[in-house]
């Protein structure tokens, strides 16, 4: 049989990879917290990691493992761990791998909650440098002898700066630094993260992968490219026989097991269902976003549009080389001075004002006064977030309906100024 195309692979991944019982096409949802062992030695062996199995669902379950198998397969990794949310994946991974005295370099354009968490770990004695990750030279200048990790996003939310992923990957490889990449905006359908040498992929399953605004989740995938034997923060008790699993083992034990941000079995099932249509949705989302960005870029009611698919975007050429199937579904816009942002958002009838992204529905919100409010004016300025910035997460509706909604909203605003 020929190699399956990605769309086909996603639709059949659960049954092909996990081979559910009784001919089911989906792995059964296992809601048991505990697991019985007829032989106590088997319980001991599984508990000590000498044998595969489940002992307590906070640490693992067949539902979670089935989803992990599929997600790991998509990114070509050596293993994956799922969590209750995307922020749980990020916080658990960093707290499991870093310690007081370590230094990390992170994007100055980080999403608000992630940036807030970076401030939290600074209180634990981990120093953080915020840099312009679109410029590899800025990243290099920030690194020092105790730098353990570089953390960035593929495309920043909301102003869509595109990180120098290839430059960062090459630098991390040559200096034995972990390259932790938030891939939420560009899942494997859009970016092959191994080509840019990312060590760890962190993704909010809540967004494009789940895709329907009905489930929370996060995942960490180890691409297998990092040499854990040269990472001195791995505790001896987590140095299992397969050295490629050292990082994942420590994250599962110190992170998932001890911190407890476990993905519920029903949530794992919902993510798996959403995953089946990922490529179809992203194709439509990217096409819609491109069309909306083009429309907005020529509208008299708009001062600026930020979308990597536009030729005038500062990192358009880079994005074109990185993202083979589209430029993502997020764009941001600054309206002309005579249009009040809140009033414009209220004038939209199809587009929903909501704090979410990656949904089937088109969503919009004022970024500065909501998801980046806690960052303060000075930090927002460094990120390029103006007080008038509107972030738009484009959905899968018919593009003519999306454009018509913006048309009528602009018309009502500009009519009021006549």
Tab-separated table of C-alpha atoms in Angstrom:
chain	number	residue	atom	x	y	z
A	1	UNK	CA	0.000	0.000	0.000
A	2	UNK	CA	1.321	3.442	-0.904
A	3	UNK	CA	2.232	5.934	1.807
A	4	UNK	CA	-0.931	7.656	2.993
A	5	UNK	CA	-1.446	11.377	2.411
A	6	UNK	CA	-1.705	13.505	5.547
A	7	UNK	CA	-5.507	13.960	5.374
A	8	UNK	CA	-6.007	10.207	5.092
A	9	UNK	CA	-3.443	9.511	7.787
A	10	UNK	CA	-5.219	11.801	10.257
A	11	UNK	CA	-8.645	10.283	9.630
A	12	UNK	CA	-7.361	6.750	10.221
A	13	UNK	CA	-4.631	7.481	12.787
A	14	UNK	CA	-6.489	6.292	15.892
A	15	UNK	CA	-7.423	2.889	14.498
A	16	UNK	CA	-4.153	2.380	12.586
A	17	UNK	CA	-1.737	3.385	15.348
A	18	UNK	CA	-3.597	2.278	18.480
A	19	UNK	CA	-5.606	-0.638	17.020
A	20	UNK	CA	-8.646	-0.346	19.347
A	21	UNK	CA	-10.469	-3.462	20.541
A	22	UNK	CA	-13.520	-5.004	18.866
A	23	UNK	CA	-12.920	-3.262	15.534
A	24	UNK	CA	-13.634	0.205	16.903
A	25	UNK	CA	-12.272	3.101	14.865
A	26	UNK	CA	-11.631	5.107	18.061
A	27	UNK	CA	-9.859	4.085	21.230
A	28	UNK	CA	-12.387	3.538	24.018
A	29	UNK	CA	-12.597	6.259	26.677
A	30	UNK	CA	-11.195	4.720	29.845
A	31	UNK	CA	-12.594	6.454	32.916
A	32	UNK	CA	-11.010	4.196	35.525
A	33	UNK	CA	-8.725	5.896	38.053
A	34	UNK	CA	-7.198	2.651	39.304
A	35	UNK	CA	-5.962	-0.484	37.558
A	36	UNK	CA	-6.073	-4.040	38.907
A	37	UNK	CA	-3.063	-6.414	38.856
A	38	UNK	CA	-3.598	-10.107	39.497
A	39	UNK	CA	0.101	-10.511	40.238
A	40	UNK	CA	1.591	-7.977	42.646
A	41	UNK	CA	4.975	-8.293	40.920
A	42	UNK	CA	3.390	-6.862	37.766
A	43	UNK	CA	2.140	-3.886	39.791
A	44	UNK	CA	5.645	-3.343	41.182
A	45	UNK	CA	7.272	-3.654	37.752
A	46	UNK	CA	4.900	-1.152	36.147
A	47	UNK	CA	5.250	1.222	39.086
A	48	UNK	CA	9.058	1.097	38.806
A	49	UNK	CA	9.003	1.541	35.033
A	50	UNK	CA	10.313	-1.938	34.243
A	51	UNK	CA	7.161	-2.879	32.352
A	52	UNK	CA	4.615	-0.920	30.327
A	53	UNK	CA	1.217	-0.398	31.913
A	54	UNK	CA	-0.939	1.932	33.998
A	55	UNK	CA	-1.064	2.144	37.777
A	56	UNK	CA	-2.993	5.381	38.394
A	57	UNK	CA	-4.731	7.605	35.855
A	58	UNK	CA	-3.126	10.828	37.109
A	59	UNK	CA	0.122	9.484	35.630
A	60	UNK	CA	-1.236	7.621	32.602
A	61	UNK	CA	-4.252	5.955	31.068
A	62	UNK	CA	-5.008	4.193	27.816
A	63	UNK	CA	-6.994	7.244	26.648
A	64	UNK	CA	-4.050	9.600	27.174
A	65	UNK	CA	-1.493	7.193	25.720
A	66	UNK	CA	-3.568	6.653	22.581
A	67	UNK	CA	-3.686	10.382	21.909
A	68	UNK	CA	0.023	10.699	22.704
A	69	UNK	CA	0.815	7.990	20.179
A	70	UNK	CA	-1.001	9.823	17.391
A	71	UNK	CA	0.454	13.252	18.200
A	72	UNK	CA	3.962	11.839	18.478
A	73	UNK	CA	3.570	10.089	15.135
A	74	UNK	CA	2.537	13.342	13.443
A	75	UNK	CA	5.640	15.180	14.629
A	76	UNK	CA	7.996	12.226	14.197
A	77	UNK	CA	9.109	12.345	17.818
A	78	UNK	CA	10.427	9.825	20.314
A	79	UNK	CA	7.517	10.355	22.693
A	80	UNK	CA	4.791	12.728	23.849
A	81	UNK	CA	3.015	13.699	27.062
A	82	UNK	CA	-0.480	15.226	27.126
A	83	UNK	CA	-1.716	17.657	29.761
A	84	UNK	CA	-4.948	19.270	30.907
A	85	UNK	CA	-4.182	22.565	29.099
A	86	UNK	CA	-1.550	24.138	26.891
A	87	UNK	CA	-0.296	26.270	29.773
A	88	UNK	CA	0.026	23.107	31.876
A	89	UNK	CA	2.263	21.640	29.170
A	90	UNK	CA	4.495	24.725	29.211
A	91	UNK	CA	4.652	25.244	32.975
A	92	UNK	CA	5.127	21.564	33.796
A	93	UNK	CA	7.874	21.118	31.213
A	94	UNK	CA	9.872	24.134	32.346
A	95	UNK	CA	9.473	23.413	36.053
A	96	UNK	CA	10.561	19.823	35.450
A	97	UNK	CA	13.696	20.676	33.469
A	98	UNK	CA	14.954	23.938	34.992
A	99	UNK	CA	16.318	24.781	38.438
A	100	UNK	CA	17.475	27.795	40.418
A	101	UNK	CA	20.551	29.358	38.860
A	102	UNK	CA	19.601	28.436	35.302
A	103	UNK	CA	19.081	31.001	32.565
A	104	UNK	CA	16.670	30.905	29.624
A	105	UNK	CA	16.219	33.142	26.609
A	106	UNK	CA	12.621	33.769	25.560
A	107	UNK	CA	10.761	35.786	22.960
A	108	UNK	CA	9.827	39.328	23.924
A	109	UNK	CA	6.619	38.735	21.934
A	110	UNK	CA	5.358	35.859	24.101
A	111	UNK	CA	1.638	35.331	24.565
A	112	UNK	CA	0.414	37.042	27.748
A	113	UNK	CA	-0.121	33.964	29.932
A	114	UNK	CA	3.213	32.450	28.918
A	115	UNK	CA	4.958	35.715	29.705
A	116	UNK	CA	3.225	35.812	33.073
A	117	UNK	CA	4.542	32.320	33.809
A	118	UNK	CA	8.072	33.436	32.923
A	119	UNK	CA	7.765	36.098	35.614
A	120	UNK	CA	6.706	33.351	38.025
A	121	UNK	CA	9.794	31.208	37.422
A	122	UNK	CA	12.017	34.258	37.896
A	123	UNK	CA	10.771	34.156	41.480
A	124	UNK	CA	12.199	30.628	41.704
A	125	UNK	CA	15.719	31.819	40.873
A	126	UNK	CA	15.638	31.137	37.125
A	127	UNK	CA	16.815	34.170	35.161
A	128	UNK	CA	14.941	35.100	31.998
A	129	UNK	CA	16.116	37.277	29.094
A	130	UNK	CA	13.453	38.663	26.743
A	131	UNK	CA	14.760	39.251	23.232
A	132	UNK	CA	13.641	39.922	19.672
A	133	UNK	CA	13.616	36.349	18.362
A	134	UNK	CA	13.143	37.499	14.778
A	135	UNK	CA	16.875	38.358	14.890
A	136	UNK	CA	19.239	35.461	15.660
A	137	UNK	CA	21.987	37.904	16.645
A	138	UNK	CA	19.841	39.194	19.522
A	139	UNK	CA	19.331	35.626	20.672
A	140	UNK	CA	23.035	34.831	20.501
A	141	UNK	CA	23.961	37.978	22.438
A	142	UNK	CA	21.581	37.016	25.254
A	143	UNK	CA	23.028	33.531	25.793
A	144	UNK	CA	25.657	32.831	28.436
A	145	UNK	CA	27.349	29.914	30.195
A	146	UNK	CA	24.282	28.873	32.220
A	147	UNK	CA	21.704	29.211	29.407
A	148	UNK	CA	19.708	25.972	29.393
A	149	UNK	CA	16.901	26.760	26.988
A	150	UNK	CA	15.632	29.067	24.274
A	151	UNK	CA	11.845	29.333	24.218
A	152	UNK	CA	9.800	31.002	21.508
A	153	UNK	CA	6.666	30.701	19.400
A	154	UNK	CA	6.575	30.058	15.663
A	155	UNK	CA	4.281	33.013	14.993
A	156	UNK	CA	3.697	35.513	17.784
A	157	UNK	CA	0.232	36.261	19.066
A	158	UNK	CA	-1.134	38.840	18.232
A	159	UNK	CA	1.251	40.893	16.018
A	160	UNK	CA	2.435	37.802	14.058
A	161	UNK	CA	6.207	38.293	14.278
A	162	UNK	CA	7.867	35.175	12.828
A	163	UNK	CA	10.818	33.847	14.830
A	164	UNK	CA	14.121	33.046	13.128
A	165	UNK	CA	13.444	29.373	13.700
A	166	UNK	CA	16.222	28.021	11.507
A	167	UNK	CA	18.813	30.330	13.043
A	168	UNK	CA	17.721	29.464	16.587
A	169	UNK	CA	17.687	25.753	15.801
A	170	UNK	CA	21.212	25.835	14.377
A	171	UNK	CA	22.487	27.859	17.330
A	172	UNK	CA	20.921	25.541	19.904
A	173	UNK	CA	22.314	22.472	18.151
A	174	UNK	CA	25.862	23.840	18.066
A	175	UNK	CA	25.762	24.986	21.716
A	176	UNK	CA	23.827	22.063	23.231
A	177	UNK	CA	20.916	24.264	24.330
A	178	UNK	CA	17.324	23.046	24.495
A	179	UNK	CA	15.140	24.619	21.815
A	180	UNK	CA	11.589	24.639	23.202
A	181	UNK	CA	9.088	25.747	20.584
A	182	UNK	CA	5.447	26.684	21.072
A	183	UNK	CA	3.917	25.291	17.893
A	184	UNK	CA	0.287	26.178	18.651
A	185	UNK	CA	-0.113	28.614	15.750
A	186	UNK	CA	1.453	26.254	13.215
A	187	UNK	CA	0.807	22.566	13.997
A	188	UNK	CA	2.597	19.855	12.030
A	189	UNK	CA	0.215	20.407	9.096
A	190	UNK	CA	1.904	23.779	8.512
A	191	UNK	CA	5.438	23.256	9.888
A	192	UNK	CA	7.815	20.304	10.083
A	193	UNK	CA	9.532	21.357	13.296
A	194	UNK	CA	12.312	18.776	13.002
A	195	UNK	CA	13.656	20.575	9.926
A	196	UNK	CA	14.418	23.619	12.065
A	197	UNK	CA	15.933	21.400	14.797
A	198	UNK	CA	13.438	22.071	17.577
A	199	UNK	CA	14.089	19.902	20.646
A	200	UNK	CA	10.701	20.116	22.355
A	201	UNK	CA	7.342	21.024	20.822
A	202	UNK	CA	4.674	22.505	23.073
A	203	UNK	CA	1.186	22.854	21.667
A	204	UNK	CA	-2.176	23.913	23.007
A	205	UNK	CA	-4.535	21.164	21.865
A	206	UNK	CA	-7.376	23.511	22.770
A	207	UNK	CA	-6.721	25.548	19.641
A	208	UNK	CA	-6.405	24.234	16.076
A	209	UNK	CA	-5.928	20.550	16.917
A	210	UNK	CA	-9.105	20.255	19.023
A	211	UNK	CA	-10.502	22.986	16.857
A	212	UNK	CA	-14.110	23.281	17.975
A	213	UNK	CA	-13.996	25.274	21.222
A	214	UNK	CA	-15.212	22.304	23.266
A	215	UNK	CA	-12.095	20.888	24.967
A	216	UNK	CA	-8.947	21.982	26.801
A	217	UNK	CA	-5.614	20.197	26.385
A	218	UNK	CA	-1.890	20.517	25.796
A	219	UNK	CA	0.951	18.322	24.604
A	220	UNK	CA	4.727	18.094	24.748
A	221	UNK	CA	6.527	16.191	21.994
A	222	UNK	CA	10.233	15.332	22.205
A	223	UNK	CA	11.575	15.345	18.648
A	224	UNK	CA	14.548	13.154	19.614
A	225	UNK	CA	17.077	15.710	18.354
A	226	UNK	CA	18.461	16.764	21.755
A	227	UNK	CA	21.237	14.844	23.511
A	228	UNK	CA	19.959	14.398	27.055
A	229	UNK	CA	23.242	12.862	28.214
A	230	UNK	CA	24.725	16.368	28.038
A	231	UNK	CA	21.938	17.981	30.057
A	232	UNK	CA	23.022	18.114	33.696
A	233	UNK	CA	19.552	18.781	35.131
A	234	UNK	CA	18.383	15.192	34.638
A	235	UNK	CA	18.217	13.383	37.964
A	236	UNK	CA	19.926	9.997	38.106
A	237	UNK	CA	16.682	8.174	38.974
A	238	UNK	CA	15.187	9.281	35.649
A	239	UNK	CA	18.105	8.128	33.511
A	240	UNK	CA	16.365	5.116	32.026
A	241	UNK	CA	17.983	2.657	29.644
A	242	UNK	CA	16.934	4.584	26.525
A	243	UNK	CA	18.725	7.921	26.835
A	244	UNK	CA	16.306	9.503	24.339
A	245	UNK	CA	13.592	9.113	27.016
A	246	UNK	CA	15.445	10.866	29.855
A	247	UNK	CA	13.749	14.236	29.382
A	248	UNK	CA	10.298	12.755	28.896
A	249	UNK	CA	10.706	10.471	31.921
A	250	UNK	CA	11.612	13.395	34.182
A	251	UNK	CA	8.701	15.462	32.824
A	252	UNK	CA	6.257	12.585	33.344
A	253	UNK	CA	7.476	11.921	36.903
A	254	UNK	CA	8.358	15.353	38.293
A	255	UNK	CA	5.801	17.135	36.155
A	256	UNK	CA	2.675	15.224	35.219
A	257	UNK	CA	2.665	12.807	38.151
A	258	UNK	CA	3.769	15.250	40.868
A	259	UNK	CA	2.004	18.387	39.639
A	260	UNK	CA	-1.105	16.578	38.445
A	261	UNK	CA	-2.263	18.493	35.358
A	262	UNK	CA	-3.739	15.337	33.851
A	263	UNK	CA	-5.766	15.329	30.644
A	264	UNK	CA	-9.189	13.770	31.284
A	265	UNK	CA	-10.053	10.672	29.203
A	266	UNK	CA	-13.097	12.319	27.637
A	267	UNK	CA	-10.957	15.325	26.705
A	268	UNK	CA	-8.443	13.018	25.017
A	269	UNK	CA	-11.295	11.539	22.989
A	270	UNK	CA	-12.586	14.967	21.896
A	271	UNK	CA	-9.103	16.058	20.828
A	272	UNK	CA	-8.756	12.869	18.782
A	273	UNK	CA	-12.032	13.612	17.014
A	274	UNK	CA	-10.952	17.170	16.245
A	275	UNK	CA	-7.596	15.970	14.956
A	276	UNK	CA	-9.250	14.054	12.115
A	277	UNK	CA	-10.258	17.253	10.292
A	278	UNK	CA	-7.160	19.321	11.128
A	279	UNK	CA	-5.815	19.622	7.582
A	280	UNK	CA	-9.226	20.408	6.103
A	281	UNK	CA	-9.898	23.109	8.667
A	282	UNK	CA	-6.445	24.666	8.431
A	283	UNK	CA	-6.580	24.835	4.643
A	284	UNK	CA	-9.855	26.762	4.842
A	285	UNK	CA	-8.694	28.885	7.776
A	286	UNK	CA	-5.424	29.874	6.071
A	287	UNK	CA	-7.195	30.683	2.798
A	288	UNK	CA	-9.811	32.757	4.629
A	289	UNK	CA	-7.144	34.572	6.671
A	290	UNK	CA	-5.176	35.398	3.536
A	291	UNK	CA	-8.273	36.793	1.838
A	292	UNK	CA	-9.352	38.796	4.893
A	293	UNK	CA	-5.851	40.218	5.377
A	294	UNK	CA	-5.744	41.303	1.732
A	295	UNK	CA	-9.182	42.933	2.028
A	296	UNK	CA	-8.244	44.786	5.212
A	297	UNK	CA	-4.873	45.925	3.853
A	298	UNK	CA	-6.587	48.025	1.164
A	299	UNK	CA	-9.527	49.311	3.218
A	300	UNK	CA	-9.693	53.040	3.952
A	301	UNK	CA	-10.796	52.268	7.514
A	302	UNK	CA	-7.556	50.432	8.313
A	303	UNK	CA	-4.154	51.819	9.290
A	304	UNK	CA	-2.181	48.565	9.458
A	305	UNK	CA	-2.618	44.808	9.055
A	306	UNK	CA	-0.282	42.208	10.525
A	307	UNK	CA	-0.297	38.857	8.733
A	308	UNK	CA	2.722	36.835	7.534
A	309	UNK	CA	0.985	36.043	4.259
A	310	UNK	CA	1.119	39.679	3.145
A	311	UNK	CA	4.182	40.694	1.140
A	312	UNK	CA	4.667	43.809	3.254
A	313	UNK	CA	5.033	41.744	6.451
A	314	UNK	CA	8.623	42.087	7.755
A	315	UNK	CA	9.128	38.303	7.875
A	316	UNK	CA	7.043	37.339	4.840
A	317	UNK	CA	9.939	35.729	2.959
A	318	UNK	CA	10.942	33.737	6.037
A	319	UNK	CA	7.353	32.628	6.623
A	320	UNK	CA	7.028	31.561	3.003
A	321	UNK	CA	10.038	29.288	3.407
A	322	UNK	CA	8.888	27.822	6.724
A	323	UNK	CA	5.152	27.306	6.370
A	324	UNK	CA	4.394	25.220	3.308
A	325	UNK	CA	0.591	25.036	3.441
A	326	UNK	CA	-0.392	28.512	4.620
A	327	UNK	CA	0.437	31.323	7.003
A	328	UNK	CA	-1.900	30.470	9.859
A	329	UNK	CA	-5.246	31.790	10.994
A	330	UNK	CA	-4.262	34.760	13.177
A	331	UNK	CA	-4.066	38.340	11.979
A	332	UNK	CA	-4.259	41.683	13.709
A	333	UNK	CA	-5.456	45.064	12.522
A	334	UNK	CA	-5.188	48.681	13.606
A	335	UNK	CA	-8.211	50.699	12.533
A	336	UNK	CA	-8.051	54.284	11.342
A	337	UNK	CA	-8.295	56.945	14.024
A	338	UNK	CA	-11.946	57.805	13.313
A	339	UNK	CA	-13.135	54.261	14.066
A	340	UNK	CA	-13.455	53.325	17.732
A	341	UNK	CA	-12.328	49.670	18.184
A	342	UNK	CA	-14.966	48.622	20.741
A	343	UNK	CA	-17.771	50.089	18.654
A	344	UNK	CA	-16.425	48.357	15.554
A	345	UNK	CA	-16.312	44.988	17.328
A	346	UNK	CA	-19.860	45.516	18.582
A	347	UNK	CA	-20.952	46.255	15.013
A	348	UNK	CA	-19.798	42.839	13.786
A	349	UNK	CA	-22.693	40.378	13.750
A	350	UNK	CA	-21.123	37.132	12.483
A	351	UNK	CA	-17.705	37.509	14.101
A	352	UNK	CA	-17.741	36.625	17.801
A	353	UNK	CA	-16.008	38.679	20.502
A	354	UNK	CA	-14.311	35.984	22.567
A	355	UNK	CA	-11.039	35.048	24.277
A	356	UNK	CA	-9.996	32.088	22.170
A	357	UNK	CA	-8.343	31.248	18.865
A	358	UNK	CA	-8.044	28.356	16.436
A	359	UNK	CA	-11.798	27.798	16.416
A	360	UNK	CA	-14.116	26.910	13.547
A	361	UNK	CA	-15.756	30.315	14.088
A	362	UNK	CA	-14.129	33.684	13.379
A	363	UNK	CA	-13.326	35.506	16.620
A	364	UNK	CA	-12.059	38.990	17.450
A	365	UNK	CA	-11.080	41.001	20.521
A	366	UNK	CA	-9.211	44.160	21.601
A	367	UNK	CA	-5.817	42.667	22.531
A	368	UNK	CA	-4.366	45.398	24.760
A	369	UNK	CA	-7.315	45.657	27.128
A	370	UNK	CA	-7.944	41.913	27.454
A	371	UNK	CA	-5.344	39.152	26.982
A	372	UNK	CA	-2.375	41.545	27.333
A	373	UNK	CA	-3.859	43.895	29.935
A	374	UNK	CA	-1.653	42.595	32.769
A	375	UNK	CA	1.521	43.194	30.775
A	376	UNK	CA	1.285	46.965	31.076
A	377	UNK	CA	1.813	49.676	28.488
A	378	UNK	CA	5.624	49.482	28.443
A	379	UNK	CA	5.745	45.724	27.812
A	380	UNK	CA	2.971	45.952	25.231
A	381	UNK	CA	4.934	48.595	23.349
A	382	UNK	CA	7.929	46.246	23.109
A	383	UNK	CA	5.622	43.591	21.678
A	384	UNK	CA	4.168	45.999	19.115
A	385	UNK	CA	0.699	45.903	20.667
A	386	UNK	CA	-1.049	49.258	20.375
A	387	UNK	CA	-4.112	50.180	22.395
A	388	UNK	CA	-6.183	50.077	19.212
A	389	UNK	CA	-5.012	46.631	18.046
A	390	UNK	CA	-7.728	44.093	17.235
A	391	UNK	CA	-6.767	40.426	17.027
A	392	UNK	CA	-8.744	38.233	14.650
A	393	UNK	CA	-8.789	34.435	14.689
A	394	UNK	CA	-10.224	33.412	11.345
A	395	UNK	CA	-12.639	30.486	11.125
A	396	UNK	CA	-13.967	28.177	8.430
A	397	UNK	CA	-17.073	30.146	7.429
A	398	UNK	CA	-17.594	31.069	3.789
A	399	UNK	CA	-15.166	33.902	3.091
A	400	UNK	CA	-17.875	35.969	1.410
A	401	UNK	CA	-19.855	35.958	4.648
A	402	UNK	CA	-16.814	37.014	6.673
A	403	UNK	CA	-16.024	39.850	4.276
A	404	UNK	CA	-19.652	40.942	4.209
A	405	UNK	CA	-19.689	41.198	8.003
A	406	UNK	CA	-16.607	43.415	8.004
A	407	UNK	CA	-18.104	45.457	5.161
A	408	UNK	CA	-21.275	46.223	7.074
A	409	UNK	CA	-19.338	47.001	10.274
A	410	UNK	CA	-17.079	49.455	8.436
A	411	UNK	CA	-20.067	50.982	6.687
A	412	UNK	CA	-21.873	51.591	9.968
A	413	UNK	CA	-18.782	53.149	11.552
A	414	UNK	CA	-17.928	55.410	8.639
A	415	UNK	CA	-21.579	56.408	8.180
A	416	UNK	CA	-21.620	57.611	11.773
A	417	UNK	CA	-18.737	59.962	10.909
A	418	UNK	CA	-20.475	61.535	7.908
